Coordinates of N, CA and C in Angstrom, one line a residue:
D1 N -16.8 -29.4 11.7 CA -16.0 -30.6 11.4 C -16.7 -31.5 10.4
L2 N -17.9 -31.4 10.1 CA -18.6 -32.3 9.2 C -18.1 -32.3 7.8
E3 N -17.5 -31.2 7.4 CA -16.9 -31.1 6.0 C -15.4 -31.4 5.9
K4 N -14.8 -31.6 7.1 CA -13.4 -31.8 7.1 C -13.0 -33.3 6.7
S5 N -11.9 -33.5 6.0 CA -11.6 -34.8 5.5 C -11.3 -35.7 6.6
N6 N -10.7 -35.2 7.7 CA -10.4 -36.1 8.9 C -11.6 -36.6 9.5
Y7 N -12.7 -35.8 9.6 CA -13.9 -36.2 10.2 C -14.6 -37.3 9.3
I8 N -14.6 -37.0 8.0 CA -15.2 -37.9 7.0 C -14.5 -39.3 7.0
L9 N -13.2 -39.3 7.1 CA -12.4 -40.5 7.1 C -12.7 -41.3 8.4
I10 N -12.6 -40.7 9.5 CA -12.9 -41.4 10.8 C -14.3 -41.9 10.8
K11 N -15.3 -41.1 10.4 CA -16.7 -41.5 10.4 C -16.8 -42.8 9.5
R12 N -16.2 -42.8 8.4 CA -16.3 -43.9 7.4 C -15.6 -45.2 8.1
N13 N -14.5 -45.0 8.7 CA -13.8 -46.1 9.3 C -14.6 -46.7 10.5
L14 N -15.3 -45.9 11.3 CA -16.1 -46.4 12.4 C -17.3 -47.1 11.9
T15 N -17.9 -46.6 10.8 CA -19.1 -47.3 10.2 C -18.7 -48.7 9.7
Q16 N -17.5 -48.7 9.0 CA -17.1 -50.0 8.4 C -16.6 -50.9 9.5
L17 N -16.1 -50.4 10.6 CA -15.7 -51.3 11.7 C -16.9 -52.0 12.3
V18 N -18.0 -51.3 12.5 CA -19.2 -52.0 13.0 C -19.8 -52.9 12.0
Q19 N -19.8 -52.5 10.7 CA -20.4 -53.4 9.7 C -19.6 -54.7 9.5
T20 N -18.3 -54.7 9.7 CA -17.4 -55.8 9.4 C -17.0 -56.6 10.7
T21 N -17.4 -56.1 11.9 CA -17.1 -56.8 13.1 C -18.4 -57.1 13.8
L22 N -18.8 -58.4 13.7 CA -20.2 -58.7 14.1 C -20.5 -58.5 15.6
D23 N -19.4 -58.6 16.4 CA -19.7 -58.5 17.9 C -19.9 -57.1 18.3
I24 N -19.5 -56.1 17.5 CA -19.6 -54.7 17.9 C -20.9 -54.1 17.4
R25 N -21.7 -53.5 18.3 CA -22.9 -52.8 17.8 C -22.7 -51.3 17.6
F26 N -22.0 -50.7 18.4 CA -21.8 -49.2 18.3 C -20.3 -48.9 18.5
A27 N -19.8 -47.9 17.8 CA -18.4 -47.4 18.0 C -18.5 -45.9 17.8
Y28 N -17.9 -45.2 18.8 CA -17.9 -43.8 18.7 C -16.8 -43.1 19.6
L29 N -16.6 -41.9 19.3 CA -15.7 -41.0 20.0 C -16.5 -40.0 20.9
M30 N -16.1 -39.9 22.1 CA -16.8 -38.9 23.0 C -15.8 -37.9 23.6
G31 N -16.2 -36.7 23.8 CA -15.4 -35.7 24.4 C -16.1 -34.8 25.4
I32 N -15.3 -34.0 26.1 CA -15.9 -33.0 27.0 C -16.0 -31.6 26.4
R33 N -17.1 -31.1 26.4 CA -17.4 -29.7 25.8 C -18.2 -28.9 26.8
D34 N -17.7 -27.8 27.3 CA -18.4 -27.0 28.3 C -18.8 -27.8 29.5
E35 N -17.9 -28.7 30.0 CA -18.1 -29.6 31.1 C -19.2 -30.6 30.9
K36 N -19.6 -30.8 29.7 CA -20.6 -31.8 29.4 C -20.0 -32.9 28.5
L37 N -20.4 -34.2 28.7 CA -20.0 -35.3 27.9 C -20.8 -35.3 26.6
V38 N -20.1 -35.2 25.5 CA -20.8 -35.1 24.2 C -20.3 -36.1 23.2
F39 N -21.1 -36.5 22.2 CA -20.6 -37.3 21.1 C -19.8 -36.5 20.1
L40 N -18.7 -37.0 19.7 CA -17.9 -36.4 18.7 C -18.1 -37.0 17.3
I41 N -18.0 -38.3 17.2 CA -18.2 -39.0 16.0 C -18.9 -40.4 16.3
D42 N -20.0 -40.7 15.6 CA -20.8 -41.9 15.8 C -20.7 -42.8 14.6
S43 N -20.7 -44.1 14.8 CA -20.6 -45.1 13.7 C -21.9 -45.2 12.9
E44 N -23.0 -44.7 13.5 CA -24.4 -44.8 12.9 C -24.5 -43.8 11.8
L45 N -25.2 -44.2 10.7 CA -25.5 -43.3 9.6 C -26.5 -42.2 10.1
P46 N -26.5 -41.0 9.5 CA -27.4 -40.0 9.9 C -28.9 -40.4 9.9
D47 N -29.3 -41.2 8.9 CA -30.7 -41.6 8.8 C -31.1 -42.7 9.7
S48 N -30.2 -43.2 10.6 CA -30.5 -44.2 11.5 C -31.2 -43.6 12.8
S49 N -32.2 -44.4 13.3 CA -32.9 -43.9 14.5 C -31.9 -43.9 15.7
N50 N -30.8 -44.6 15.6 CA -29.8 -44.7 16.7 C -28.7 -43.7 16.6
Y51 N -28.8 -42.8 15.5 CA -27.7 -41.9 15.3 C -27.6 -40.8 16.3
S52 N -26.4 -40.5 16.8 CA -26.1 -39.4 17.7 C -25.2 -38.4 17.0
Y53 N -25.8 -37.2 16.8 CA -25.1 -36.2 16.1 C -23.9 -35.6 16.9
P54 N -22.9 -35.1 16.2 CA -21.7 -34.5 16.9 C -22.2 -33.3 17.8
G55 N -21.8 -33.3 19.1 CA -22.2 -32.3 20.0 C -23.4 -32.7 20.9
Q56 N -24.1 -33.9 20.6 CA -25.2 -34.3 21.4 C -24.7 -34.7 22.8
T57 N -25.4 -34.3 23.8 CA -25.0 -34.6 25.2 C -25.4 -36.0 25.5
Y58 N -24.5 -36.7 26.3 CA -24.7 -38.0 26.8 C -24.6 -38.0 28.3
T59 N -25.7 -38.5 28.9 CA -25.8 -38.4 30.4 C -26.0 -39.7 31.1
D60 N -25.9 -40.8 30.3 CA -26.3 -42.1 30.9 C -25.1 -42.9 31.5
S61 N -23.9 -42.4 31.4 CA -22.7 -43.2 31.9 C -21.7 -42.3 32.6
D62 N -21.3 -42.7 33.9 CA -20.3 -42.0 34.5 C -18.9 -42.6 34.2
D63 N -18.9 -43.8 33.7 CA -17.7 -44.5 33.4 C -16.8 -43.8 32.4
V64 N -17.5 -43.2 31.4 CA -16.8 -42.5 30.3 C -16.1 -41.3 30.9
V65 N -16.8 -40.5 31.8 CA -16.2 -39.3 32.4 C -15.0 -39.7 33.2
K66 N -15.1 -40.9 34.0 CA -14.0 -41.3 34.8 C -12.8 -41.6 34.0
T67 N -13.0 -42.1 32.8 CA -11.8 -42.4 31.9 C -11.0 -41.2 31.6
F68 N -11.6 -40.0 31.5 CA -10.8 -38.8 31.3 C -9.8 -38.5 32.4
S69 N -10.2 -38.9 33.6 CA -9.3 -38.6 34.8 C -8.4 -39.8 35.1
T70 N -8.9 -41.1 34.9 CA -8.0 -42.2 35.2 C -7.0 -42.5 34.2
K71 N -7.3 -42.1 32.9 CA -6.5 -42.3 31.7 C -6.1 -43.7 31.5
E72 N -7.0 -44.6 31.9 CA -6.8 -46.1 31.7 C -7.9 -46.7 30.9
S73 N -7.6 -47.7 30.0 CA -8.6 -48.4 29.3 C -9.3 -49.4 30.2
T74 N -10.6 -49.5 30.1 CA -11.4 -50.3 31.0 C -12.5 -51.0 30.2
M75 N -13.0 -52.1 30.8 CA -14.2 -52.8 30.3 C -15.3 -52.5 31.4
T76 N -16.5 -52.1 31.0 CA -17.6 -51.9 31.9 C -18.8 -52.7 31.5
G77 N -19.7 -52.8 32.4 CA -21.0 -53.5 32.1 C -21.4 -54.6 33.0
P78 N -22.6 -55.1 32.9 CA -23.6 -54.5 31.9 C -24.1 -53.2 32.3
T79 N -24.2 -52.3 31.4 CA -24.8 -50.9 31.6 C -26.0 -50.7 30.7
T80 N -27.0 -50.1 31.3 CA -28.3 -49.9 30.5 C -28.4 -48.4 30.2
D81 N -28.7 -48.1 29.0 CA -29.0 -46.7 28.6 C -30.2 -46.7 27.7
R82 N -30.5 -45.6 27.0 CA -31.7 -45.5 26.2 C -31.6 -46.4 25.0
W83 N -30.4 -46.9 24.6 CA -30.3 -47.8 23.4 C -30.3 -49.3 23.8
G84 N -30.1 -49.6 25.0 CA -30.1 -51.1 25.4 C -29.1 -51.3 26.5
T85 N -28.7 -52.6 26.7 CA -27.8 -53.0 27.7 C -26.5 -53.5 27.1
W86 N -25.4 -53.0 27.6 CA -24.1 -53.2 26.9 C -23.0 -53.6 27.9
Y87 N -22.0 -54.3 27.3 CA -20.7 -54.3 27.9 C -19.8 -53.4 27.0
S88 N -19.0 -52.5 27.6 CA -18.3 -51.5 26.8 C -16.9 -51.5 27.0
A89 N -16.1 -51.3 26.0 CA -14.7 -51.1 26.1 C -14.4 -49.6 25.9
L90 N -13.7 -49.0 26.9 CA -13.4 -47.6 26.9 C -11.9 -47.3 26.8
I91 N -11.5 -46.6 25.7 CA -10.1 -46.4 25.5 C -9.8 -44.9 25.4
P92 N -8.9 -44.4 26.3 CA -8.6 -43.0 26.2 C -7.7 -42.6 25.0
I93 N -8.0 -41.5 24.4 CA -7.2 -41.0 23.3 C -6.4 -39.8 23.8
F94 N -5.1 -39.8 23.7 CA -4.2 -38.8 24.3 C -3.7 -37.8 23.3
D95 N -3.5 -36.6 23.8 CA -2.8 -35.5 23.1 C -1.3 -35.8 23.3
T96 N -0.6 -36.1 22.3 CA 0.8 -36.5 22.5 C 1.7 -35.3 23.0
K97 N 1.2 -34.1 22.9 CA 2.0 -32.9 23.3 C 2.0 -32.8 24.8
N98 N 0.8 -33.1 25.5 CA 0.7 -32.9 26.9 C 0.2 -34.1 27.7
N99 N 0.0 -35.2 27.0 CA -0.4 -36.4 27.6 C -1.8 -36.3 28.2
E100 N -2.6 -35.3 27.8 CA -3.9 -35.2 28.3 C -4.9 -36.0 27.5
V101 N -6.0 -36.5 28.1 CA -7.0 -37.2 27.4 C -7.9 -36.2 26.7
V102 N -8.0 -36.3 25.4 CA -8.8 -35.4 24.6 C -10.1 -36.0 24.1
A103 N -10.2 -37.3 24.2 CA -11.4 -38.1 23.8 C -11.4 -39.5 24.3
V104 N -12.5 -40.1 24.3 CA -12.6 -41.5 24.7 C -13.2 -42.3 23.5
F105 N -12.6 -43.4 23.1 CA -13.1 -44.3 22.1 C -13.8 -45.4 22.8
E106 N -15.1 -45.6 22.4 CA -16.0 -46.6 23.1 C -16.5 -47.6 22.0
L107 N -16.4 -48.8 22.4 CA -17.0 -49.9 21.6 C -18.1 -50.6 22.5
D108 N -19.3 -50.7 22.0 CA -20.4 -51.3 22.7 C -20.7 -52.7 22.2
F109 N -20.8 -53.7 23.1 CA -21.1 -55.1 22.8 C -22.5 -55.4 23.4
P110 N -23.5 -55.9 22.7 CA -24.7 -56.3 23.3 C -24.5 -57.3 24.5
A111 N -25.2 -56.9 25.6 CA -24.9 -57.7 26.8 C -25.4 -59.2 26.7
R112 N -26.5 -59.4 26.0 CA -27.0 -60.8 25.8 C -26.0 -61.6 25.1
E113 N -25.5 -61.1 24.0 CA -24.5 -61.9 23.2 C -23.2 -62.1 24.0
W114 N -22.8 -61.1 24.8 CA -21.6 -61.1 25.6 C -21.7 -62.3 26.6
Q115 N -22.9 -62.3 27.3 CA -23.1 -63.3 28.4 C -23.2 -64.7 27.7
L116 N -23.8 -64.8 26.6 CA -23.9 -66.1 25.9 C -22.6 -66.6 25.5
N117 N -21.6 -65.7 25.1 CA -20.3 -66.2 24.8 C -19.6 -66.7 26.1
L118 N -19.8 -66.1 27.2 CA -19.3 -66.6 28.5 C -19.8 -68.0 28.8
W119 N -21.1 -68.1 28.6 CA -21.8 -69.4 28.9 C -21.2 -70.5 28.0
N120 N -21.0 -70.2 26.8 CA -20.5 -71.2 25.8 C -19.2 -71.8 26.2
Q121 N -18.4 -71.0 27.0 CA -17.1 -71.5 27.4 C -17.2 -72.6 28.4
M122 N -18.4 -72.8 29.0 CA -18.5 -73.9 30.0 C -19.2 -75.1 29.4
I123 N -19.4 -75.2 28.2 CA -20.1 -76.4 27.6 C -19.0 -77.4 27.3
P124 N -19.4 -78.7 27.0 CA -18.5 -79.8 26.8 C -17.3 -79.5 25.8
D125 N -16.2 -80.3 26.0 CA -15.0 -80.0 25.3 C -15.2 -80.0 23.8
M126 N -16.0 -80.9 23.3 CA -16.2 -81.0 21.8 C -16.8 -79.7 21.3
I127 N -17.8 -79.2 21.9 CA -18.4 -78.0 21.4 C -17.4 -76.8 21.5
I128 N -16.6 -76.8 22.6 CA -15.6 -75.8 22.8 C -14.6 -75.8 21.6
T129 N -14.3 -77.1 21.2 CA -13.4 -77.2 20.0 C -14.0 -76.7 18.8
V130 N -15.3 -76.9 18.6 CA -16.0 -76.4 17.4 C -16.0 -74.8 17.4
L131 N -16.3 -74.3 18.7 CA -16.3 -72.9 18.8 C -14.9 -72.3 18.5
F132 N -13.9 -73.0 18.9 CA -12.5 -72.5 18.7 C -12.2 -72.5 17.2
I133 N -12.7 -73.5 16.5 CA -12.5 -73.5 15.0 C -13.3 -72.3 14.4
L134 N -14.5 -72.1 14.9 CA -15.3 -70.9 14.4 C -14.6 -69.6 14.7
F135 N -13.9 -69.6 15.9 CA -13.2 -68.4 16.3 C -12.1 -68.1 15.3
I136 N -11.3 -69.2 14.9 CA -10.2 -69.0 14.0 C -10.7 -68.5 12.7
I137 N -11.9 -69.0 12.2 CA -12.5 -68.5 11.0 C -12.8 -67.0 11.1
A138 N -13.5 -66.7 12.2 CA -13.8 -65.3 12.5 C -12.6 -64.4 12.5
L139 N -11.5 -64.9 13.2 CA -10.3 -64.2 13.2 C -9.7 -63.9 11.9
Y140 N -9.8 -65.0 11.0 CA -9.3 -64.8 9.6 C -10.1 -63.8 8.9
R141 N -11.4 -63.8 9.1 CA -12.3 -62.8 8.4 C -12.0 -61.4 8.9
A142 N -11.8 -61.3 10.3 CA -11.4 -60.0 10.8 C -10.1 -59.5 10.3
A143 N -9.1 -60.4 10.1 CA -7.9 -60.0 9.6 C -8.0 -59.5 8.1
Y144 N -8.8 -60.3 7.4 CA -9.1 -60.0 6.0 C -9.7 -58.6 5.8
H145 N -10.8 -58.4 6.7 CA -11.4 -57.1 6.6 C -10.5 -56.0 7.1
Y146 N -9.7 -56.3 8.1 CA -8.8 -55.3 8.6 C -7.8 -54.8 7.5
F147 N -7.2 -55.7 6.7 CA -6.3 -55.3 5.7 C -7.0 -54.6 4.5
N148 N -8.3 -55.0 4.2 CA -9.1 -54.3 3.2 C -9.3 -52.9 3.7
L149 N -9.7 -52.7 5.0 CA -10.0 -51.4 5.5 C -8.7 -50.6 5.5
K150 N -7.6 -51.2 5.8 CA -6.3 -50.5 5.8 C -6.0 -50.0 4.4
L151 N -6.2 -50.8 3.4 CA -5.9 -50.4 2.0 C -6.8 -49.3 1.6
L152 N -8.1 -49.4 2.0 CA -9.1 -48.3 1.7 C -8.7 -47.0 2.4
S153 N -8.2 -47.2 3.7 CA -7.8 -46.0 4.5 C -6.6 -45.3 3.8
D154 N -5.6 -46.2 3.4 CA -4.4 -45.6 2.8 C -4.7 -44.9 1.5
K155 N -5.6 -45.5 0.7 CA -5.9 -44.9 -0.6 C -6.7 -43.6 -0.3
T156 N -7.6 -43.6 0.6 CA -8.4 -42.4 0.9 C -7.5 -41.3 1.5
A157 N -6.5 -41.7 2.3 CA -5.6 -40.7 2.9 C -4.8 -40.1 1.8
I158 N -4.3 -40.9 0.8 CA -3.5 -40.4 -0.3 C -4.3 -39.4 -1.1
N159 N -5.6 -39.9 -1.5 CA -6.4 -39.0 -2.4 C -6.8 -37.7 -1.7
E160 N -7.2 -37.8 -0.4 CA -7.7 -36.6 0.3 C -6.6 -35.7 0.8
A161 N -5.6 -36.3 1.3 CA -4.5 -35.4 1.9 C -3.5 -35.0 0.9
L162 N -2.8 -36.0 0.2 CA -1.8 -35.7 -0.7 C -2.3 -35.0 -2.0
Y163 N -3.3 -35.6 -2.6 CA -3.8 -35.0 -3.9 C -4.3 -33.6 -3.7
H164 N -5.1 -33.3 -2.8 CA -5.7 -32.0 -2.6 C -4.7 -31.0 -2.1
S165 N -3.8 -31.4 -1.2 CA -2.9 -30.4 -0.6 C -1.6 -30.3 -1.3
V166 N -1.2 -31.3 -2.0 CA 0.1 -31.2 -2.7 C 0.0 -31.3 -4.2
F167 N -0.5 -32.5 -4.7 CA -0.4 -32.7 -6.1 C -1.2 -31.6 -6.9
D168 N -2.4 -31.3 -6.5 CA -3.2 -30.4 -7.3 C -2.8 -29.0 -7.1
Q169 N -2.2 -28.6 -6.0 CA -1.8 -27.2 -5.7 C -0.4 -26.9 -6.0
A170 N 0.5 -27.9 -6.1 CA 1.9 -27.6 -6.2 C 2.3 -26.8 -7.4
P171 N 3.2 -25.8 -7.2 CA 3.6 -25.0 -8.4 C 4.7 -25.7 -9.2
V172 N 5.1 -26.9 -8.8 CA 6.1 -27.6 -9.5 C 5.5 -28.9 -10.0
G173 N 6.2 -29.5 -11.0 CA 5.7 -30.7 -11.6 C 6.1 -31.9 -10.7
I174 N 5.1 -32.8 -10.5 CA 5.4 -34.0 -9.7 C 4.8 -35.2 -10.4
A175 N 5.6 -36.3 -10.5 CA 5.1 -37.5 -11.1 C 5.7 -38.7 -10.4
L176 N 4.9 -39.8 -10.4 CA 5.4 -41.1 -9.8 C 5.8 -42.0 -11.0
V177 N 6.9 -42.7 -10.8 CA 7.4 -43.6 -11.8 C 7.6 -45.0 -11.2
N178 N 7.5 -46.0 -12.0 CA 7.7 -47.4 -11.7 C 8.8 -47.9 -12.6
D179 N 10.0 -47.9 -12.1 CA 11.2 -48.2 -13.0 C 11.3 -47.1 -14.0
K180 N 11.2 -47.4 -15.3 CA 11.4 -46.4 -16.3 C 10.1 -45.9 -16.9
R181 N 9.0 -46.3 -16.3 CA 7.7 -45.9 -16.8 C 7.0 -45.0 -15.8
F182 N 6.2 -44.1 -16.3 CA 5.4 -43.3 -15.5 C 4.2 -44.1 -15.0
V183 N 3.9 -43.9 -13.7 CA 2.7 -44.7 -13.1 C 1.4 -44.2 -13.8
S184 N 0.6 -45.2 -14.1 CA -0.7 -44.8 -14.7 C -1.8 -44.5 -13.7
K185 N -2.9 -43.9 -14.1 CA -4.0 -43.6 -13.2 C -4.6 -44.9 -12.7
S186 N -4.6 -45.9 -13.4 CA -5.2 -47.2 -13.0 C -4.5 -47.7 -11.7
Q187 N -3.3 -47.3 -11.5 CA -2.5 -47.8 -10.3 C -2.7 -47.0 -9.1
F188 N -2.7 -45.7 -9.3 CA -2.8 -44.7 -8.1 C -3.9 -43.7 -8.2
G189 N -4.8 -43.9 -9.2 CA -5.8 -42.9 -9.3 C -5.3 -41.6 -9.8
N190 N -5.7 -40.4 -9.3 CA -5.3 -39.1 -9.8 C -4.0 -38.6 -9.2
V191 N -3.4 -39.4 -8.4 CA -2.1 -39.0 -7.8 C -0.9 -39.5 -8.5
N192 N -1.0 -39.9 -9.8 CA 0.1 -40.4 -10.5 C 1.0 -39.3 -11.0
M193 N 0.4 -38.2 -11.4 CA 1.1 -36.9 -11.7 C 0.2 -35.8 -11.6
N194 N 0.8 -34.6 -11.4 CA -0.1 -33.4 -11.2 C -0.2 -32.6 -12.5
P195 N -1.2 -31.7 -12.5 CA -1.4 -30.9 -13.8 C -0.2 -30.1 -14.2
K196 N 0.6 -29.6 -13.2 CA 1.8 -28.9 -13.6 C 2.8 -29.7 -14.3
F197 N 2.9 -31.0 -14.0 CA 3.9 -31.8 -14.7 C 3.4 -32.0 -16.1
E198 N 2.1 -32.2 -16.3 CA 1.6 -32.4 -17.7 C 1.8 -31.1 -18.5
E199 N 1.6 -30.0 -17.8 CA 1.8 -28.7 -18.5 C 3.3 -28.5 -18.9
I200 N 4.2 -28.8 -18.0 CA 5.6 -28.7 -18.3 C 6.1 -29.5 -19.5
L201 N 5.7 -30.8 -19.5 CA 6.1 -31.7 -20.6 C 5.2 -31.6 -21.9
G202 N 4.1 -30.9 -21.7 CA 3.2 -30.7 -22.9 C 2.5 -32.0 -23.3
R203 N 2.4 -32.9 -22.4 CA 1.8 -34.2 -22.7 C 0.8 -34.5 -21.5
S204 N -0.3 -35.3 -21.9 CA -1.3 -35.7 -20.9 C -0.8 -36.9 -20.1
S205 N -1.5 -37.2 -19.0 CA -1.1 -38.3 -18.2 C -1.3 -39.6 -19.0
Q206 N -2.3 -39.7 -19.9 CA -2.6 -40.8 -20.7 C -1.4 -41.1 -21.7
E207 N -1.0 -40.0 -22.3 CA 0.1 -40.1 -23.2 C 1.4 -40.6 -22.6
L208 N 1.7 -40.0 -21.4 CA 2.9 -40.4 -20.7 C 2.9 -41.8 -20.2
S209 N 1.7 -42.4 -20.0 CA 1.7 -43.7 -19.5 C 2.2 -44.8 -20.5
D210 N 2.2 -44.3 -21.7 CA 2.8 -45.2 -22.8 C 4.2 -44.9 -23.2
I211 N 4.9 -44.0 -22.4 CA 6.2 -43.5 -22.7 C 7.1 -43.8 -21.6
Q212 N 8.3 -44.3 -21.8 CA 9.4 -44.4 -20.8 C 10.1 -43.0 -20.7
W213 N 10.3 -42.6 -19.4 CA 11.0 -41.3 -19.2 C 12.3 -41.3 -19.9
S214 N 13.0 -42.4 -20.0 CA 14.3 -42.5 -20.6 C 14.2 -42.1 -22.1
D215 N 13.0 -42.4 -22.7 CA 12.9 -42.1 -24.1 C 12.7 -40.6 -24.5
I216 N 12.3 -39.8 -23.5 CA 12.1 -38.4 -23.7 C 13.2 -37.6 -22.9
T217 N 14.2 -38.2 -22.4 CA 15.3 -37.5 -21.7 C 16.4 -37.1 -22.7
H218 N 16.9 -35.9 -22.6 CA 17.9 -35.5 -23.6 C 19.1 -36.5 -23.5
P219 N 19.7 -36.9 -24.7 CA 20.8 -37.8 -24.7 C 21.9 -37.4 -23.8
E220 N 22.2 -36.2 -23.7 CA 23.4 -35.7 -22.9 C 23.1 -35.9 -21.4
D221 N 21.8 -36.0 -21.0 CA 21.5 -36.1 -19.6 C 21.1 -37.5 -19.2
L222 N 20.9 -38.4 -20.2 CA 20.3 -39.7 -19.9 C 21.2 -40.6 -19.1
Q223 N 22.5 -40.7 -19.5 CA 23.4 -41.7 -18.9 C 23.6 -41.4 -17.4
K224 N 23.8 -40.1 -17.1 CA 23.9 -39.7 -15.7 C 22.7 -40.0 -14.9
D225 N 21.5 -39.8 -15.4 CA 20.3 -40.1 -14.8 C 20.1 -41.6 -14.5
L226 N 20.4 -42.4 -15.6 CA 20.3 -43.9 -15.5 C 21.3 -44.4 -14.4
T227 N 22.5 -43.9 -14.3 CA 23.5 -44.3 -13.3 C 23.0 -44.0 -11.9
K228 N 22.5 -42.8 -11.7 CA 22.0 -42.5 -10.4 C 20.7 -43.3 -10.1
F229 N 19.9 -43.6 -11.0 CA 18.7 -44.3 -10.8 C 19.0 -45.8 -10.4
A230 N 20.0 -46.3 -11.1 CA 20.5 -47.7 -10.8 C 21.0 -47.8 -9.4
Q231 N 21.8 -46.8 -9.0 CA 22.3 -46.7 -7.6 C 21.2 -46.6 -6.6
F232 N 20.1 -45.8 -6.9 CA 19.0 -45.7 -6.0 C 18.2 -47.0 -5.9
K233 N 18.0 -47.7 -7.0 CA 17.2 -49.0 -6.9 C 18.0 -50.0 -6.1
T234 N 19.3 -50.0 -6.2 CA 20.0 -51.1 -5.5 C 20.3 -50.7 -4.0
G235 N 19.9 -49.5 -3.6 CA 20.1 -49.0 -2.2 C 21.4 -48.4 -1.9
K236 N 22.2 -48.1 -2.9 CA 23.5 -47.5 -2.7 C 23.3 -46.0 -2.3
I237 N 22.3 -45.4 -2.7 CA 21.9 -44.0 -2.3 C 20.5 -44.0 -2.0
N238 N 20.1 -43.0 -1.1 CA 18.7 -42.9 -0.7 C 17.9 -42.1 -1.6
G239 N 18.5 -41.3 -2.5 CA 17.8 -40.5 -3.4 C 18.8 -39.6 -4.2
Y240 N 18.3 -38.9 -5.1 CA 19.2 -38.0 -5.8 C 18.4 -36.8 -6.5
S241 N 19.2 -35.8 -6.8 CA 18.5 -34.6 -7.4 C 19.4 -34.2 -8.6
M242 N 18.7 -33.9 -9.7 CA 19.5 -33.4 -10.9 C 18.6 -32.7 -11.8
T243 N 19.2 -31.9 -12.7 CA 18.4 -31.1 -13.7 C 18.5 -31.9 -15.0
N244 N 17.3 -32.2 -15.6 CA 17.2 -32.9 -16.8 C 16.5 -32.1 -17.9
R245 N 16.8 -32.3 -19.1 CA 16.0 -31.8 -20.2 C 15.1 -32.9 -20.8
F246 N 13.8 -32.5 -21.0 CA 12.9 -33.5 -21.5 C 12.3 -33.0 -22.8
L247 N 12.0 -33.9 -23.7 CA 11.5 -33.7 -25.0 C 10.0 -33.4 -25.0
R248 N 9.6 -32.3 -25.6 CA 8.2 -32.0 -25.7 C 7.7 -32.4 -27.1
P249 N 6.4 -32.5 -27.3 CA 5.9 -33.0 -28.6 C 6.3 -32.2 -29.8
D250 N 6.6 -30.9 -29.6 CA 6.9 -30.0 -30.7 C 8.4 -30.1 -31.0
G251 N 9.1 -31.0 -30.4 CA 10.5 -31.2 -30.7 C 11.5 -30.4 -29.8
S252 N 11.0 -29.5 -29.1 CA 11.8 -28.7 -28.2 C 12.1 -29.4 -26.9
Y253 N 13.2 -28.9 -26.2 CA 13.5 -29.5 -24.9 C 13.2 -28.5 -23.8
I254 N 12.8 -29.0 -22.7 CA 12.5 -28.1 -21.5 C 13.2 -28.6 -20.3

């Protein structure tokens, strides 16, 4: 699994989650293998002394094992293991085909900080108000980081899933357009058009970024295409298919 794009993406997201959410110390997925509880993915980097490699057995908590049978999210703690004392959130991950728990997502919060937060709720009203304001700021930061992570995740998903499995391998030409212009690499990276599309038109992606597709469409095909495209943009149709002739650099049409 270490070389699979899904593993790499989830590993990166768990690491970024811990780095951008101050209250969380560890985040990881656990599973059952050969009747043993093992780590599947850990938020720690491999060179960390706290890193748990995929397949490493975990024997310090019965609560995780119970989650596989109860199928319910729970908060546990304080629980002490070889890494420290924690309050933990346990969330079951289900196989949608049979509703069986295939993994447990765990978030560990340091017990000392957790208890300190509880104590702070009993201090005078003025300090509680200050903490509330700080909480709003932290919430704003969390939302900001969440959307950044989502954008990064979306871009990574497009690059790793679409580009490698569709764009680069497709035997047909594929290109993204924004109105009448071809989308440039600066907007979508390498997924703006595939090599087959450049081969068919006899032009590079860089050349096409400076050309409107209407300028290289055969005059006899252009008006029909523009009409359909206008209907698509206004929502009158969900999409359309047609055969067009495009002008190549040598003056021929394809």
